[in-house]
């Protein structure tokens, strides 16, 4: 495995587009810049996140802005308070070791209701050639799925009140192999808001230790 050093630094885009002197949307977007020594792969990865950030900024400054203007006009007409819209993007680097790089990012939007919505996405990269690795690339066969489900259910059963009563059906329905990242302890599998637990529980994340997979592991992250 190629273990070229990988450096991740922070970039940011901010904005407060206004209408009639009032801020409609507060935009704060943080996203990663990746540098790989001796390889152009970091530039490829950086461009991918640059596109993500700029698409989110365009959405916030156009679609959300237009919706906020309509809401502001309606609030002013009816004497209601106007709640400024928000678009926030943050990211984390939970794993950066041995030529493997995991990054996940959250996009939070607030459009004046009781609370906002957060969407999480994640990528795991082979850092020296900027190849995105799917979950199945780490295993010799599909037996890993049974191990993952058993581990998730065992973790839920430790505190079942945090989840919807029909969590078993929901876990199978909403499990998405794209929703994973690496950690030093194991694979992190996450589910979107509202799918297996109430909003107050946040984004459910389950760490499945690498050692549970035994000889099924083709790529060992640690």
Coordinates of C-alpha atoms in Angstrom, one line a residue:
X1 CA 0.0 0.0 0.0
X2 CA 1.3 3.4 -1.0
X3 CA 1.6 5.6 2.1
X4 CA 2.3 9.0 0.7
X5 CA 1.7 11.8 3.2
X6 CA -1.7 13.5 2.9
X7 CA -2.3 17.0 4.3
X8 CA -5.8 18.4 4.6
X9 CA -6.4 22.1 5.0
X10 CA -9.6 24.2 5.4
X11 CA -11.2 26.4 2.8
X12 CA -14.2 28.6 3.3
X13 CA -16.9 30.5 1.4
X14 CA -19.2 32.9 3.2
X15 CA -22.0 35.2 2.2
X16 CA -25.0 37.2 3.5
X17 CA -27.1 38.1 0.4
X18 CA -29.6 40.8 1.3
X19 CA -33.0 42.1 0.1
X20 CA -34.3 45.5 1.1
X21 CA -31.4 45.8 3.5
X22 CA -32.2 42.6 5.3
X23 CA -30.0 39.5 5.3
X24 CA -32.0 36.7 3.6
X25 CA -29.5 33.8 3.9
X26 CA -26.5 33.3 6.1
X27 CA -24.0 31.2 4.2
X28 CA -21.0 29.6 5.8
X29 CA -19.3 26.8 3.8
X30 CA -16.2 25.0 5.0
X31 CA -14.6 22.4 2.7
X32 CA -11.3 20.5 2.5
X33 CA -8.2 21.1 0.4
X34 CA -6.1 17.9 0.0
X35 CA -2.4 17.9 -0.7
X36 CA -0.6 14.6 -1.6
X37 CA 3.2 14.7 -1.8
X38 CA 4.6 13.4 -5.1
X39 CA 1.2 12.9 -6.7
X40 CA -1.4 15.1 -8.4
X41 CA -4.2 13.0 -6.7
X42 CA -4.7 15.7 -4.0
X43 CA -5.6 18.2 -6.6
X44 CA -8.2 15.8 -8.1
X45 CA -9.8 15.3 -4.7
X46 CA -9.7 19.0 -3.9
X47 CA -11.5 19.8 -7.1
X48 CA -14.2 17.4 -6.2
X49 CA -14.9 19.2 -2.9
X50 CA -14.6 22.6 -4.6
X51 CA -17.4 21.6 -6.9
X52 CA -19.5 20.4 -3.9
X53 CA -19.0 23.6 -2.0
X54 CA -19.7 25.8 -5.1
X55 CA -22.9 23.9 -5.9
X56 CA -24.1 24.3 -2.3
X57 CA -23.3 28.0 -2.5
X58 CA -25.2 28.4 -5.7
X59 CA -28.2 26.6 -4.2
X60 CA -28.1 28.8 -1.1
X61 CA -27.6 32.1 -3.0
X62 CA -30.2 31.4 -5.7
X63 CA -32.9 29.0 -4.7
X64 CA -32.8 29.5 -0.9
X65 CA -32.4 33.3 -1.4
X66 CA -35.5 33.4 -3.7
X67 CA -37.5 31.4 -1.2
X68 CA -36.4 33.6 1.6
X69 CA -37.4 36.8 -0.2
X70 CA -40.9 35.4 -0.7
X71 CA -41.1 34.4 3.0
X72 CA -39.8 37.9 4.0
X73 CA -42.5 39.6 1.9
X74 CA -45.2 37.4 3.3
X75 CA -44.0 38.0 6.9
X76 CA -43.9 41.7 6.4
X77 CA -47.3 41.8 4.8
X78 CA -48.8 39.8 7.7
X79 CA -46.8 41.3 10.5
X80 CA -44.9 38.1 11.3
X81 CA -41.2 37.9 12.3
X82 CA -38.9 36.7 9.6
X83 CA -36.3 34.1 10.5
X84 CA -33.1 34.4 8.4
X85 CA -32.4 31.3 6.3
X86 CA -29.1 29.4 6.9
X87 CA -26.9 27.3 4.7
X88 CA -23.9 25.7 6.6
X89 CA -21.4 23.1 5.4
X90 CA -18.9 21.5 7.7
X91 CA -16.5 18.5 7.3
X92 CA -14.5 16.1 9.3
X93 CA -11.5 13.9 8.5
X94 CA -12.0 10.8 10.6
X95 CA -9.3 8.7 9.0
X96 CA -6.0 9.7 7.3
X97 CA -3.5 6.9 7.4
X98 CA -1.7 4.4 5.2
X99 CA -2.7 6.0 2.0
X100 CA -6.4 5.9 2.9
X101 CA -8.4 9.1 3.5
X102 CA -12.0 9.3 4.7
X103 CA -13.8 12.7 4.7
X104 CA -17.5 13.3 5.5
X105 CA -19.4 16.5 5.2
X106 CA -22.7 17.8 6.6
X107 CA -24.9 20.3 4.7
X108 CA -27.3 22.1 7.1
X109 CA -30.2 24.1 5.8
X110 CA -32.7 26.2 7.8
X111 CA -35.7 27.7 6.0
X112 CA -37.6 29.3 8.9
X113 CA -39.3 26.3 10.5
X114 CA -39.0 24.7 13.9
X115 CA -35.6 23.3 13.0
X116 CA -33.3 22.8 10.1
X117 CA -32.2 19.7 8.2
X118 CA -28.8 18.1 7.9
X119 CA -27.6 15.9 5.1
X120 CA -24.4 13.9 5.5
X121 CA -22.2 12.5 2.7
X122 CA -18.9 10.6 2.9
X123 CA -16.1 9.6 0.7
X124 CA -13.2 7.2 1.2
X125 CA -10.2 7.8 -1.1
X126 CA -7.2 5.9 -2.1
X127 CA -5.0 8.9 -1.7
X128 CA -2.2 8.2 -4.2
X129 CA -4.5 7.9 -7.2
X130 CA -7.7 9.7 -6.1
X131 CA -9.8 6.6 -6.4
X132 CA -13.0 6.5 -4.4
X133 CA -13.3 3.2 -2.7
X134 CA -16.8 1.7 -2.3
X135 CA -17.5 -0.3 0.9
X136 CA -17.3 -3.7 -1.0
X137 CA -13.7 -2.9 -2.1
X138 CA -12.6 -3.7 1.5
X139 CA -13.9 -7.3 1.4
X140 CA -13.4 -10.6 -0.5
X141 CA -17.1 -11.4 -0.6
X142 CA -20.5 -10.1 0.4
X143 CA -20.5 -11.9 3.8
X144 CA -19.5 -8.5 5.4
X145 CA -23.1 -7.3 5.1
X146 CA -24.4 -9.9 7.6
X147 CA -21.7 -8.9 10.1
X148 CA -22.6 -5.2 9.7
X149 CA -26.3 -5.8 10.3
X150 CA -25.6 -8.0 13.3
X151 CA -23.4 -5.3 14.8
X152 CA -25.9 -2.5 14.1
X153 CA -28.8 -4.4 15.7
X154 CA -26.6 -5.3 18.7
X155 CA -25.8 -1.6 19.2
X156 CA -29.4 -0.5 18.9
X157 CA -30.5 -3.1 21.4
X158 CA -28.3 -1.5 24.0
X159 CA -30.5 1.6 24.0
X160 CA -33.6 0.8 21.9
X161 CA -35.6 3.8 23.2
X162 CA -33.5 6.1 21.0
X163 CA -34.9 4.5 17.9
X164 CA -38.3 4.0 16.2
X165 CA -40.1 0.8 17.2
X166 CA -39.8 -0.7 13.7
X167 CA -36.1 -0.1 13.6
X168 CA -35.3 -3.5 12.1
X169 CA -37.4 -2.8 9.0
X170 CA -36.0 0.7 8.8
X171 CA -32.4 -0.4 9.0
X172 CA -32.8 -2.8 6.1
X173 CA -34.7 -0.2 4.1
X174 CA -32.4 2.8 4.6
X175 CA -29.0 1.0 4.7
X176 CA -26.9 2.5 2.0
X177 CA -23.4 1.3 1.3
X178 CA -22.4 4.8 0.2
X179 CA -23.0 6.0 3.8
X180 CA -19.8 4.9 5.4
X181 CA -16.4 6.2 6.4
X182 CA -13.3 4.8 8.1
X183 CA -12.3 5.5 11.7
X184 CA -9.3 4.1 13.7
X185 CA -11.7 1.7 15.4
X186 CA -13.7 0.4 12.5
X187 CA -16.1 1.2 9.7
X188 CA -18.6 3.9 10.5
X189 CA -22.1 3.3 9.0
X190 CA -24.6 6.2 9.2
X191 CA -28.2 6.7 8.4
X192 CA -30.0 9.9 7.3
X193 CA -32.1 11.9 9.8
X194 CA -35.6 10.6 10.5
X195 CA -35.0 7.2 9.0
X196 CA -34.4 4.9 12.0
X197 CA -34.6 7.4 14.9
X198 CA -36.3 10.7 15.8
X199 CA -34.8 14.0 14.8
X200 CA -33.6 14.6 18.4
X201 CA -31.3 11.6 18.1
X202 CA -29.3 13.3 15.2
X203 CA -27.6 11.3 12.5
X204 CA -27.3 7.7 13.8
X205 CA -23.7 6.3 13.4
X206 CA -22.6 2.8 14.1
X207 CA -18.9 1.8 14.4
X208 CA -18.3 -1.8 13.3
X209 CA -14.8 -2.9 14.5
X210 CA -12.5 -4.2 11.8
X211 CA -11.6 -7.3 13.8
X212 CA -15.2 -8.6 13.5
X213 CA -14.6 -9.2 9.8
X214 CA -11.6 -11.5 10.2
X215 CA -10.4 -13.0 7.0
X216 CA -13.1 -11.3 5.0
X217 CA -11.0 -8.1 5.0
X218 CA -9.2 -7.5 1.7
X219 CA -7.9 -4.0 2.7
X220 CA -7.0 -3.5 6.3
X221 CA -7.3 0.2 7.2
X222 CA -5.1 -0.2 10.3

